[in-house]
Coordinates of C-alpha atoms in Angstrom, one line a residue:
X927 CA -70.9 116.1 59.6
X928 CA -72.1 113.5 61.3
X929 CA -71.9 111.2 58.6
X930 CA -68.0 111.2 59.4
X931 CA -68.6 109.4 62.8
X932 CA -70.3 106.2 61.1
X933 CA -66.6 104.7 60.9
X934 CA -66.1 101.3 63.0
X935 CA -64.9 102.1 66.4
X936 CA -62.9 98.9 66.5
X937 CA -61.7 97.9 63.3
X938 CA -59.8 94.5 65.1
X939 CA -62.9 93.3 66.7
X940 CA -66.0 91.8 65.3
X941 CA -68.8 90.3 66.6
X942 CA -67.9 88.3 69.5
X943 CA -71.4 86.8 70.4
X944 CA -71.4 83.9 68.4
X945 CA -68.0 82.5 69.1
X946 CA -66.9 79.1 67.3
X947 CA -67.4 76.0 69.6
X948 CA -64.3 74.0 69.3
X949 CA -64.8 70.4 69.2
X950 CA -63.1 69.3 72.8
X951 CA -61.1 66.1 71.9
X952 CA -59.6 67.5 68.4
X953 CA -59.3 71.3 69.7
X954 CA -55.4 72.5 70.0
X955 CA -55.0 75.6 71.7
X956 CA -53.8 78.5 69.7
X957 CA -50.3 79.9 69.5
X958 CA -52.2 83.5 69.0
X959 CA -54.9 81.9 72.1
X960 CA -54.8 82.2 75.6
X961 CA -51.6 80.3 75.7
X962 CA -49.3 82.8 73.4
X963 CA -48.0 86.1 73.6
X964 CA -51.2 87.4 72.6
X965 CA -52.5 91.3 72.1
X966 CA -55.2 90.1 74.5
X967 CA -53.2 89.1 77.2
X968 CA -50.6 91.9 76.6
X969 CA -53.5 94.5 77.3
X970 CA -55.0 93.1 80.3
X971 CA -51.7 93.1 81.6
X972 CA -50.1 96.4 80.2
X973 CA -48.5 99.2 83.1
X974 CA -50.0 101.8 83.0
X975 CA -53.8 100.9 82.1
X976 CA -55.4 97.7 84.1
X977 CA -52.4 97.1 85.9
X978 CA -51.3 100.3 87.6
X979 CA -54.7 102.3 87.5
X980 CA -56.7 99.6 88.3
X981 CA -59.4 100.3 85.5
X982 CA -59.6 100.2 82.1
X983 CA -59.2 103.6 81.1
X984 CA -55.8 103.9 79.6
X985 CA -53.7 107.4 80.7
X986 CA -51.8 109.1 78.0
X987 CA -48.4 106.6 77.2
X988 CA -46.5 105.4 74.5
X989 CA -48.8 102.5 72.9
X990 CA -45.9 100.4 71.9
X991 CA -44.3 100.3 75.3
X992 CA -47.4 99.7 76.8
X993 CA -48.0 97.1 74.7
X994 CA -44.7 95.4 75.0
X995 CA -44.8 95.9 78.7
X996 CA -48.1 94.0 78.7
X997 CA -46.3 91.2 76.6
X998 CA -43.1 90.9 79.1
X999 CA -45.7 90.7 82.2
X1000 CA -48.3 88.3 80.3
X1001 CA -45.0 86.1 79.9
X1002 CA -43.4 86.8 83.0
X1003 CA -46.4 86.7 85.4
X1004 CA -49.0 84.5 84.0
X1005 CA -47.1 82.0 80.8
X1006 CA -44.3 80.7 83.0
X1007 CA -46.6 79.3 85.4
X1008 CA -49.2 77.9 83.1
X1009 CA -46.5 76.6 81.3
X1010 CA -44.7 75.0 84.6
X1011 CA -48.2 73.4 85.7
X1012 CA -48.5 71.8 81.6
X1013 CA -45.0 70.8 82.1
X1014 CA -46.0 68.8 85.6
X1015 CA -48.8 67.7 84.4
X1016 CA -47.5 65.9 81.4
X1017 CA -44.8 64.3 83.4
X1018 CA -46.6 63.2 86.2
X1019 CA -48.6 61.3 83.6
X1020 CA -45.7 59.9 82.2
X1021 CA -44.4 58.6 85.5
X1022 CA -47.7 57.4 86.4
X1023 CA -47.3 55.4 82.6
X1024 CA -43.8 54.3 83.3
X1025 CA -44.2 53.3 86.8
X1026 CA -47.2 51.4 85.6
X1027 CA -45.4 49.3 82.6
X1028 CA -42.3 48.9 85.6
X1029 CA -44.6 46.8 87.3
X1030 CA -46.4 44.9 85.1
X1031 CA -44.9 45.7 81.1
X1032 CA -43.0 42.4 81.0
X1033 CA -46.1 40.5 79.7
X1034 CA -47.9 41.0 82.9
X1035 CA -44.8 40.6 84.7
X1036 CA -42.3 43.6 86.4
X1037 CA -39.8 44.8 84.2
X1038 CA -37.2 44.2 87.4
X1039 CA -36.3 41.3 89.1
X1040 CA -38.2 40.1 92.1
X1041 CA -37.0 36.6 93.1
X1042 CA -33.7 35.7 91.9
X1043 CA -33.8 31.6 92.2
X1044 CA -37.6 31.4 90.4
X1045 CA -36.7 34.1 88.0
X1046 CA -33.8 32.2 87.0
X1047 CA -35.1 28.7 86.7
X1048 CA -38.3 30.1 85.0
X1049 CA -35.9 31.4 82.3
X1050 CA -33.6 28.1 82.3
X1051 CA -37.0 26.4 81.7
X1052 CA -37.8 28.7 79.0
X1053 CA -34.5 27.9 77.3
X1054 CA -34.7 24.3 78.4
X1055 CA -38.2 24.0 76.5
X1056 CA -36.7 25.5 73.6
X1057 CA -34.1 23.2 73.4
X1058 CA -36.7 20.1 73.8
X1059 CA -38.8 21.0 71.2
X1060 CA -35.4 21.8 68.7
X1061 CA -34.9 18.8 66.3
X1062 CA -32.0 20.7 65.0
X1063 CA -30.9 20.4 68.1
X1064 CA -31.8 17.0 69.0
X1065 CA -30.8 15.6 65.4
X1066 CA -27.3 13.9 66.4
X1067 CA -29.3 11.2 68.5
X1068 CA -29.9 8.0 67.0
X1069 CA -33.4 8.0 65.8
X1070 CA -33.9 4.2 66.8
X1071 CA -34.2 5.8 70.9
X1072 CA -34.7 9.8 70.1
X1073 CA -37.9 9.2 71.1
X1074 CA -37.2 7.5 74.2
X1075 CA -34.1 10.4 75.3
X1076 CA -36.2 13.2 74.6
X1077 CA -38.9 12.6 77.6
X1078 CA -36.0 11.2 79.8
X1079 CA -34.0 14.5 79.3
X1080 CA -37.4 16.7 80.0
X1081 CA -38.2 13.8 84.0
X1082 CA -34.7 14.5 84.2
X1083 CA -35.0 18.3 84.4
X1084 CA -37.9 18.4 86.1
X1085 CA -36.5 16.5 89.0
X1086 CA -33.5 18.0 89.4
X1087 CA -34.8 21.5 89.4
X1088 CA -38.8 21.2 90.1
X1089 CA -38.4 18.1 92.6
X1090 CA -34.5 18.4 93.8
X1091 CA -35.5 15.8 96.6
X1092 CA -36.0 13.4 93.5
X1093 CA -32.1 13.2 92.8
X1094 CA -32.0 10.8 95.9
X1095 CA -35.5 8.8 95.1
X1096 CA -35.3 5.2 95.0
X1097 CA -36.2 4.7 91.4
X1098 CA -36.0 0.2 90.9
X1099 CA -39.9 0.1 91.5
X1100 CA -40.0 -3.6 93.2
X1101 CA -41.0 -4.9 96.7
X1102 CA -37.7 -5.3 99.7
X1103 CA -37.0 -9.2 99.0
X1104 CA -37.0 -8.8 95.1
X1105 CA -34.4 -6.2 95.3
X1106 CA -32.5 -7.7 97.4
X1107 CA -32.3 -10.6 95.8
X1108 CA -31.7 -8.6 92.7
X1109 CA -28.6 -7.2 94.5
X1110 CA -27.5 -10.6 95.5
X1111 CA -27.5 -11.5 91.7
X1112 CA -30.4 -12.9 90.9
X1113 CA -31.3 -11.2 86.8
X1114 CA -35.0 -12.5 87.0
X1115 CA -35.8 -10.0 89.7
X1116 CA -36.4 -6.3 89.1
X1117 CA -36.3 -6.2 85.5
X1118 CA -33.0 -7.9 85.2
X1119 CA -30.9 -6.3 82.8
X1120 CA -33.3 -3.1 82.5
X1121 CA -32.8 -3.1 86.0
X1122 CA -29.5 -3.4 85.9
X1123 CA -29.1 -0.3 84.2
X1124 CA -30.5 1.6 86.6
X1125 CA -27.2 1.3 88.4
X1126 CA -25.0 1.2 85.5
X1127 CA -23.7 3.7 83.3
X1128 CA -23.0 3.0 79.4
X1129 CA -21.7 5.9 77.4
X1130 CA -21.5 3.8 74.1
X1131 CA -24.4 3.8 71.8
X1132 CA -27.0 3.2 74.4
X1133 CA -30.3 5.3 75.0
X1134 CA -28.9 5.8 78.4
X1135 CA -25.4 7.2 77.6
X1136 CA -26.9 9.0 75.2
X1137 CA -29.3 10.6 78.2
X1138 CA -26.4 11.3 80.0
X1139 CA -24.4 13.3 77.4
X1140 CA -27.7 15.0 75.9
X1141 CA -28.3 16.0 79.6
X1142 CA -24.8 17.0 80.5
X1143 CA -24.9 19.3 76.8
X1144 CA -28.4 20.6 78.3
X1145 CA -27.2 21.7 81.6
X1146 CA -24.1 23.6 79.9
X1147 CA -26.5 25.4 78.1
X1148 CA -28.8 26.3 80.6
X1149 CA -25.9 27.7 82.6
X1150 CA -24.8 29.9 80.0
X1151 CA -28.1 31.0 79.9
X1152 CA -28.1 31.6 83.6
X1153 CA -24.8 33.7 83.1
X1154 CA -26.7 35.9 79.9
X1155 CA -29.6 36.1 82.4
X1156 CA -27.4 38.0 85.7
X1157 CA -25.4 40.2 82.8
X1158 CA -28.6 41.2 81.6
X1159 CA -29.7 42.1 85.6
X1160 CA -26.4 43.4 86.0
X1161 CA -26.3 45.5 83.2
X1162 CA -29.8 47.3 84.2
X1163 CA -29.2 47.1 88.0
X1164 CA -31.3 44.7 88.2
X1165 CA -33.9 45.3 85.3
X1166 CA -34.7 43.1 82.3
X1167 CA -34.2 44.0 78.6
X1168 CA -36.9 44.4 76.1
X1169 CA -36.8 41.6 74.0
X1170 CA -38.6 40.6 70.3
X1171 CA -39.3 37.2 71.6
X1172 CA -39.6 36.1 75.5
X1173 CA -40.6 32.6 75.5
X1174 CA -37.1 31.6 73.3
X1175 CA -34.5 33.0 75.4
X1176 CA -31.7 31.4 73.2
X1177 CA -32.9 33.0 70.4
X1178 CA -34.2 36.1 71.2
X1179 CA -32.8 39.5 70.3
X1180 CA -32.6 42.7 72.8
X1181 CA -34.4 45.4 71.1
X1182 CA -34.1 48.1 74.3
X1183 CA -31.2 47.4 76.9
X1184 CA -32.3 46.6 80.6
X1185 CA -29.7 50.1 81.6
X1186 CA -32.1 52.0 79.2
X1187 CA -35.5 51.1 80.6
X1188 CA -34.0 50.9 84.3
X1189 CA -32.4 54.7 84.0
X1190 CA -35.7 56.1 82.1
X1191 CA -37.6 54.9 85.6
X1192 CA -35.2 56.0 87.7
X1193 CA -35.7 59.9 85.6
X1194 CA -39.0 59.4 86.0
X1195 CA -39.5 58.9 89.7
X1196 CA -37.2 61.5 90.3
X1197 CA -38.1 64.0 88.2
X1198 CA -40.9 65.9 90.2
X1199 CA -37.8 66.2 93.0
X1200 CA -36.1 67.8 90.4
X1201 CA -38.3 70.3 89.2
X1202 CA -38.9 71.2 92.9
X1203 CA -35.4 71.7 93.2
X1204 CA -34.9 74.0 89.9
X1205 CA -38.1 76.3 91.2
X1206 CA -37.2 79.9 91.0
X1207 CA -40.5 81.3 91.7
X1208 CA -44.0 80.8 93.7
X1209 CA -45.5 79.4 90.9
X1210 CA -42.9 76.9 89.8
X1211 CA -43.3 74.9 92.8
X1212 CA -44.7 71.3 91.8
X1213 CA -47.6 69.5 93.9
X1214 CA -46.4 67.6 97.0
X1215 CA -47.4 64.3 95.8
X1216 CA -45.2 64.6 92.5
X1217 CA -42.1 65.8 93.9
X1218 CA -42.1 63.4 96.7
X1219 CA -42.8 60.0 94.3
X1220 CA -39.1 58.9 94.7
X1221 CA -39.2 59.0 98.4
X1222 CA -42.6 57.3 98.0
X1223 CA -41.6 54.7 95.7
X1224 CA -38.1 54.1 97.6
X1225 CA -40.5 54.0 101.3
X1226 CA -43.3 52.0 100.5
X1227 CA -43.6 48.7 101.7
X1228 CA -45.0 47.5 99.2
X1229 CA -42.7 48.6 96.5
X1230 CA -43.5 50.4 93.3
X1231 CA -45.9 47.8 93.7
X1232 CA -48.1 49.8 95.8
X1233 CA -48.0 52.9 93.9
X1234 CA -50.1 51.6 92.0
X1235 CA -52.9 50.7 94.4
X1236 CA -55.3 51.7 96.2
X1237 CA -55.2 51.6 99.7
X1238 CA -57.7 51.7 102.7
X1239 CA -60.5 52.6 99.7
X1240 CA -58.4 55.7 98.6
X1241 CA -57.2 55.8 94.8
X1242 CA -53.3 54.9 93.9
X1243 CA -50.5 57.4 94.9
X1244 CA -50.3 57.3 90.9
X1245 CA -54.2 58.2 90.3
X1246 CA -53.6 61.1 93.6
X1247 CA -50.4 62.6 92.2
X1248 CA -51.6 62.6 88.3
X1249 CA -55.0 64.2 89.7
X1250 CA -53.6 66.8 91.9
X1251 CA -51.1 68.3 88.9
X1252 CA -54.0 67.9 86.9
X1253 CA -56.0 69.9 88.9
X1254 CA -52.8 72.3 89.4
X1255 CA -53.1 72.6 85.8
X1256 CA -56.5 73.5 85.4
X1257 CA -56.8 76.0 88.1
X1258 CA -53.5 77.9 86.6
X1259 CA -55.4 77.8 83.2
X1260 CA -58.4 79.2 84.9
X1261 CA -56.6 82.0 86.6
X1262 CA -55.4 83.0 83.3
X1263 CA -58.5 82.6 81.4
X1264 CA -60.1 84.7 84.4
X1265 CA -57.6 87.6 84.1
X1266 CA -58.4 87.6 80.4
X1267 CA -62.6 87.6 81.1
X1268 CA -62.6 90.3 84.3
X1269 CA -60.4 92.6 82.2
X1270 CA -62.9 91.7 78.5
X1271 CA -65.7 92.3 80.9
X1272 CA -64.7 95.7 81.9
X1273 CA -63.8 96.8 78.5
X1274 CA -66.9 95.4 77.1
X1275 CA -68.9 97.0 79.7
X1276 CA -67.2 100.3 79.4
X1277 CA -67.2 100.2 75.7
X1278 CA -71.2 99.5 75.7
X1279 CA -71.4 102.4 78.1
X1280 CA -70.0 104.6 75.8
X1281 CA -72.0 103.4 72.5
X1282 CA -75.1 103.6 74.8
X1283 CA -74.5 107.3 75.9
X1284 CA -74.1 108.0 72.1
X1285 CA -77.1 106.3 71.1
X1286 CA -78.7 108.4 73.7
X1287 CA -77.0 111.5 72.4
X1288 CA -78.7 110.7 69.3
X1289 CA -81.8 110.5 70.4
X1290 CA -81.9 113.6 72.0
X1291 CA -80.1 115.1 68.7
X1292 CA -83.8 113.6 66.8
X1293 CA -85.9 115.1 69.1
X1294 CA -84.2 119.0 69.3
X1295 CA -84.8 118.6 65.6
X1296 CA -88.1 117.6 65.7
X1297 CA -89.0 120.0 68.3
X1298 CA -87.2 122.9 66.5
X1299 CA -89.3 121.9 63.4
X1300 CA -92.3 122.2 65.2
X1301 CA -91.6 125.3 66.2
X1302 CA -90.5 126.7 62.8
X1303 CA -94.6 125.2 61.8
X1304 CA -96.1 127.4 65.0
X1305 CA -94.0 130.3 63.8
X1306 CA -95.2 130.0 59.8
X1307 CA -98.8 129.2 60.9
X1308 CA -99.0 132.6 63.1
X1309 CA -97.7 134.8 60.5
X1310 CA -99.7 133.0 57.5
X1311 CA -103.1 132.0 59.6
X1312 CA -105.8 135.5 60.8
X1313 CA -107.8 132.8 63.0
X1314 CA -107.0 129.9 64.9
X1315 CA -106.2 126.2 63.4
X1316 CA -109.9 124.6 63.4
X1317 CA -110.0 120.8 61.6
X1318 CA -106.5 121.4 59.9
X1319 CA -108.2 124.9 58.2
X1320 CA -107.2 128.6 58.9
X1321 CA -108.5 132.3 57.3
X1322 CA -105.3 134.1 56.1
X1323 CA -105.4 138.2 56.4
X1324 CA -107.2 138.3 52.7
X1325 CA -109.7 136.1 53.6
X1326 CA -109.1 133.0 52.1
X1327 CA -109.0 129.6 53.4
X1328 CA -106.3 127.3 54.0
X1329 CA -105.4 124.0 54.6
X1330 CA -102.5 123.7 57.1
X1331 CA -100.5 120.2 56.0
X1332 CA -97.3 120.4 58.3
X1333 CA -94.8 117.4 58.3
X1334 CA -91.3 116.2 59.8
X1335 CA -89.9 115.9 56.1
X1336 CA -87.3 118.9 56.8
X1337 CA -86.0 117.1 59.9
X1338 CA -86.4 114.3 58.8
X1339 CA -83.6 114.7 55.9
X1340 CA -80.9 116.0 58.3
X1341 CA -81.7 113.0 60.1
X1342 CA -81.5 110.4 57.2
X1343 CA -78.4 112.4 55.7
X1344 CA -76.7 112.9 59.2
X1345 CA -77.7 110.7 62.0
X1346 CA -78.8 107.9 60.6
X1347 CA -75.8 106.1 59.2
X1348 CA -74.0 106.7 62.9
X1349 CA -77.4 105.8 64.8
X1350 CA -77.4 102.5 62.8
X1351 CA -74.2 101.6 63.2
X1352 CA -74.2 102.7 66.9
X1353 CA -77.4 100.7 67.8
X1354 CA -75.5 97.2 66.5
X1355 CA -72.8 98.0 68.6
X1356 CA -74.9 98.1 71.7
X1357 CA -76.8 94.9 70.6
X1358 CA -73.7 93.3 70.0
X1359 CA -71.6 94.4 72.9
X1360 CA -74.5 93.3 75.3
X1361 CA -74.7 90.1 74.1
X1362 CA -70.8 89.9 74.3
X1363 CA -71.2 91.2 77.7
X1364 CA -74.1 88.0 78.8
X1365 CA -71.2 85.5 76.2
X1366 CA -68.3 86.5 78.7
X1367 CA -70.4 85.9 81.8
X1368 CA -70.9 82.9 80.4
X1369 CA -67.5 81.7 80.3
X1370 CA -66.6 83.2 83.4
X1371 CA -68.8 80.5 85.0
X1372 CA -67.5 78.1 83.1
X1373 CA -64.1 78.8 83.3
X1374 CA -64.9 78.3 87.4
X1375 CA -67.1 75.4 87.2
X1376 CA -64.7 73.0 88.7
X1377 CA -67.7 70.2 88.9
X1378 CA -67.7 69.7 85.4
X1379 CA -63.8 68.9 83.3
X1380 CA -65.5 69.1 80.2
X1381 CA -67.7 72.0 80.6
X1382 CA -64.8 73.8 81.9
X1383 CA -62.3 72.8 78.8
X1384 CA -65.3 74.1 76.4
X1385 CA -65.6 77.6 78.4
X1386 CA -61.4 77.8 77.4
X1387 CA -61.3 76.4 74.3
X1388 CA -64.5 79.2 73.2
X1389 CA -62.0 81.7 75.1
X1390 CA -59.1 80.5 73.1
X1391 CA -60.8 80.9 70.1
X1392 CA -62.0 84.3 70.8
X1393 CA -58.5 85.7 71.4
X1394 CA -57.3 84.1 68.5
X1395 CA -59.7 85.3 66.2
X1396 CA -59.6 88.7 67.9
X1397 CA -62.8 88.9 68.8
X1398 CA -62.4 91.0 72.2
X1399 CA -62.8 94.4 72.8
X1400 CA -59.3 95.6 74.3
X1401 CA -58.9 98.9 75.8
X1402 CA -57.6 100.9 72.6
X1403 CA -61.1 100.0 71.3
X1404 CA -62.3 101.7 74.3
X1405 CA -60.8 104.6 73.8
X1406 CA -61.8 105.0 70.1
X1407 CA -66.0 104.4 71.2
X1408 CA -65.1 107.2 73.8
X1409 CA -63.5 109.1 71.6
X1410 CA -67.0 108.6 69.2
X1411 CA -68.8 109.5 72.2
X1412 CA -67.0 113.0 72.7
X1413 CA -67.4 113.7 68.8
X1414 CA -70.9 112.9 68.4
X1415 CA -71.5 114.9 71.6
X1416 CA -69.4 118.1 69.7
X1417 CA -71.0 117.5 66.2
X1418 CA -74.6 117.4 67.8
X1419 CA -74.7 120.7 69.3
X1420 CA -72.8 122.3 66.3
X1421 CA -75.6 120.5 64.0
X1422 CA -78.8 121.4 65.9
X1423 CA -77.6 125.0 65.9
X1424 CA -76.4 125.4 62.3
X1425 CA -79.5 123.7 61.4
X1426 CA -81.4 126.6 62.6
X1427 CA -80.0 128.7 61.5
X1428 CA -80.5 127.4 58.1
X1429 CA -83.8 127.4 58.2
X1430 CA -84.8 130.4 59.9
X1431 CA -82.1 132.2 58.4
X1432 CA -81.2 131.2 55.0
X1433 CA -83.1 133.8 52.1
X1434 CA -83.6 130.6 50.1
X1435 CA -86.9 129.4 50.6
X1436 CA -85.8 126.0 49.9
X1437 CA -83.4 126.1 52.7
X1438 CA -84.9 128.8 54.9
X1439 CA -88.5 127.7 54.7
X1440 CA -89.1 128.9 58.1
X1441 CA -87.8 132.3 58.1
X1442 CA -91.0 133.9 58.7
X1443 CA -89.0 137.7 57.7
X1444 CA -88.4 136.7 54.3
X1445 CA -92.1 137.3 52.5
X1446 CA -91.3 134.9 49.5
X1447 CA -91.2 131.9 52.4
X1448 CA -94.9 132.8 53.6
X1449 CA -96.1 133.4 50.0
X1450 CA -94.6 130.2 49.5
X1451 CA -96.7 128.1 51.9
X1452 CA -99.7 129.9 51.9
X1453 CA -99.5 129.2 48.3
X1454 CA -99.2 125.3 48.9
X1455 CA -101.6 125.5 51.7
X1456 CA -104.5 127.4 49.8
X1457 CA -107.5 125.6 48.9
X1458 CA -108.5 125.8 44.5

């Protein structure tokens, strides 16, 4: 009868005391985790049982409504605003990324224009080196002064837009008489000729003519740089492109336009406003320092700039804001995680409740048996024995002797053939469900150990494994050990009684062997107990 009972009480969950320990920086949550629609979640949130009783006893109900009910709340009440908090998270790291290559992802250098005039000489000098070094270039010149044109071109430039003042420098390097006699005529002063064409120009084939039309060429293409250059601002409100090569302007390609990179900012800082703005609920609401970065950015005196540091010993607005939705994050996780482990930790305890009152019932069923057997012994030894038990010896009526050898064999079969199998099986349930019971007290605290990041990832990725896996007890578990519980507590009293019966009733002395009415059961034993 018993024997019936030995079946599982849980035939989803298995031994939950050993979980698997994820490892932390390859671990991804589980779509059947803590983070998905799962049965877990659906029963610690299902009407009708946790929810509207307040306890984990579940009233009589539909199962699949309650079920689904617990999905649609799980989803409603406790998904959306994890997922809301991951979704902040991630893009506050992302503007915290962007804001950071803004301001210095240009090889060191913003991605956006700070002064115009140095900006746009250092790129004219860029283009102007480019065009020095070219021979290609450079080949038209005749080779006998190439050499000679080449660094006058590069003084040239460096005057005029390094040392402006040098346009207007007195450049015949004699003393006040000789070049003024050298004005007056007088070729032996000054460098004569060379001196001469200091003050002269010759456009034929001349190194100096040739200067002058190399440098003219130069300056046309530096200001056709100049115009790429303000397109390229313009184009990006004021934003450089991303280019494969920045120290050859004339040649380089754009590989990502300036209005790309400029807009993908301008998303970024303003997309914690607009997630404030689209919140329909409590828990939708971002942190303040997210949702205010474009007001931040557009305020601080220091530009986006100072975003990005510290101030009076205080970590960046960036390292603040990515902290606080990171700790927004967390804390919604834990809340979750939390739910789960309060409602696990009432099941569990409530489930080894119930497997503990059966074990107990059990007992009590071993020791009626055992007592009722030693009464069935008292009642054979007074109808078999004419004197008192003395050293395990008695006189029968007749006058012989025997010896008096009781044992616990008859209970002791009922027992192996009918409380056994349940009392083993019920014994590793209360082993297992206490040490489930210490495991989720053990992730409770570190599911709420905010000290410690990584101790408190580990506590929810062994929690995310456990739901996956189906590890934890839910409450239709529950109800199947109390339902045990109420069998075993039938079964027992109907077994102690027909077991009785059986043996102080039955006529066959193999069964009845302690109906002390039937003279073939006391023939019997005084037979085994007689000495030869």
């Amino acid at each position: 009868m018993l024997a019936l009972l030995a079946t599982p009480a849980f035939a989803s969950a298995q031994d939950a005391t050993q979980p698997p320990t994820p490892a932390t920086e390859d671990y991804q949550f589980q779509r059947e985790g803590i983070f998905g629609c799962n049965q877990t979640g659906s029963y610690s949130m299902s009407v009708g049982a946790l929810a509207a009783r307040g306890s984990i006893y579940v009233p009589v109900n539909d199962a699949a409504v309650t079920l689904n009910t617990g999905y649609l709340i799980y989803k409603e009440c406790v998904l959306d605003g994890v997922i809301k908090r991951q979704v902040e998270s991630l893009t506050s790291g992302l503007a915290k990324k962007r804001i950071t290559d803004a301001v210095s992802g240009r090889g060191g250098n913003p991605q956006y224009v700070q002064n115009i005039r140095y900006e746009l000489l250092e790129e004219e000098s860029k283009g102007f080196v480019q065009l020095l070094k070219s021979e290609e270039y450079l080949s038209p010149l005749c080779s006998t002064f190439k050499d000679k044109v080449r660094p006058a071109i590069a003084r040239n430039y460096y005057m005029t837009t390094q040392k402006t003042n040098s346009a207007f420098a007195c450049t015949i390097t004699c003393s006040d008489a000789d070049r003024r006699a050298f004005l007056d005529g007088d070729m032996t002063k000054c460098g004569g000729l060379s001196g001469l064409m200091e003050y002269g120009l010759n456009p034929a084939n001349h190194e100096l003519g040739a200067f002058i039309l190399a440098r003219e060429n130069v300056e046309m293409q530096l200001t056709q740089l100049e115009q790429n250059v303000r397109q390229e601002w313009d184009w990006g409100d004021g934003f450089y492109a991303q280019k494969d090569d920045l120290d050859n302007p004339f040649t380089a390609n754009i590989v990502t336009p300036s209005m790309l990179i400029a807009r993908s900012l301008w998303v970024t800082l303003d997309s914690g406003r607009k997630q404030l703005e689209s919140a329909t609920e409590i828990d939708q609401i971002v942190s303040a320092l997210f949702s205010g970065l474009s007001t931040q950015a557009s305020t601080d005196t220091r530009g986006l700039y100072g975003l990005t540091q510290s101030l009076g010993g205080q970590p960046s607005y960036l390292d603040r804001m990515a902290a606080e939705s990171g700790q927004g994050l967390r804390n919604a996780v834990a809340n979750v995680a939390i739910g789960i482990l309060n409602a696990a930790r009432q099941i569990e305890t409530a489930f080894w409740e119930a497997k503990r009152k059966i074990a107990q019932t059990l007992t009590s069923l071993v020791n009626q048996l055992r007592s009722a057997e030693r009464q069935c012994w008292n009642l054979i030894i007074d109808r078999v024995c004419a004197t008192p038990v003395s050293g395990g010896k008695c006189q029968t009526v007749g006058g012989g002797t025997l010896n008096v050898a009781t044992s616990t064999a008859e209970s002791q079969a009922v027992i192996d053939a009918q409380v056994s199998p349940v009392a083993v099986q019920v014994a590793n349930d209360v082993q297992a469900s206490e040490k489930a019971v210490q495991l989720i007290n053990q992730l409770i605290a570190g599911v709420t150990n905010t000290s410690s990041v990584t101790n408190q990832r580990l506590a929810l990725e062994q929690l995310d494994s456990l739901v996956a896996q189906k590890l934890l007890h839910n409450q239709y578990d529950l109800v199947a050990a109390q339902k045990q519980l109420e069998d075993v507590n039938s079964a027992v009293k109907s077994l102690v009684e027909d077991t009785i019966v059986a043996w102080a009733d039955s006529t066959d002395p193999t069964i009845g062997w302690c109906n002390v009415n039937n003279q073939s059961v006391l023939d019997m034993w005084i037979d085994r107990w007689k000495t030869q």
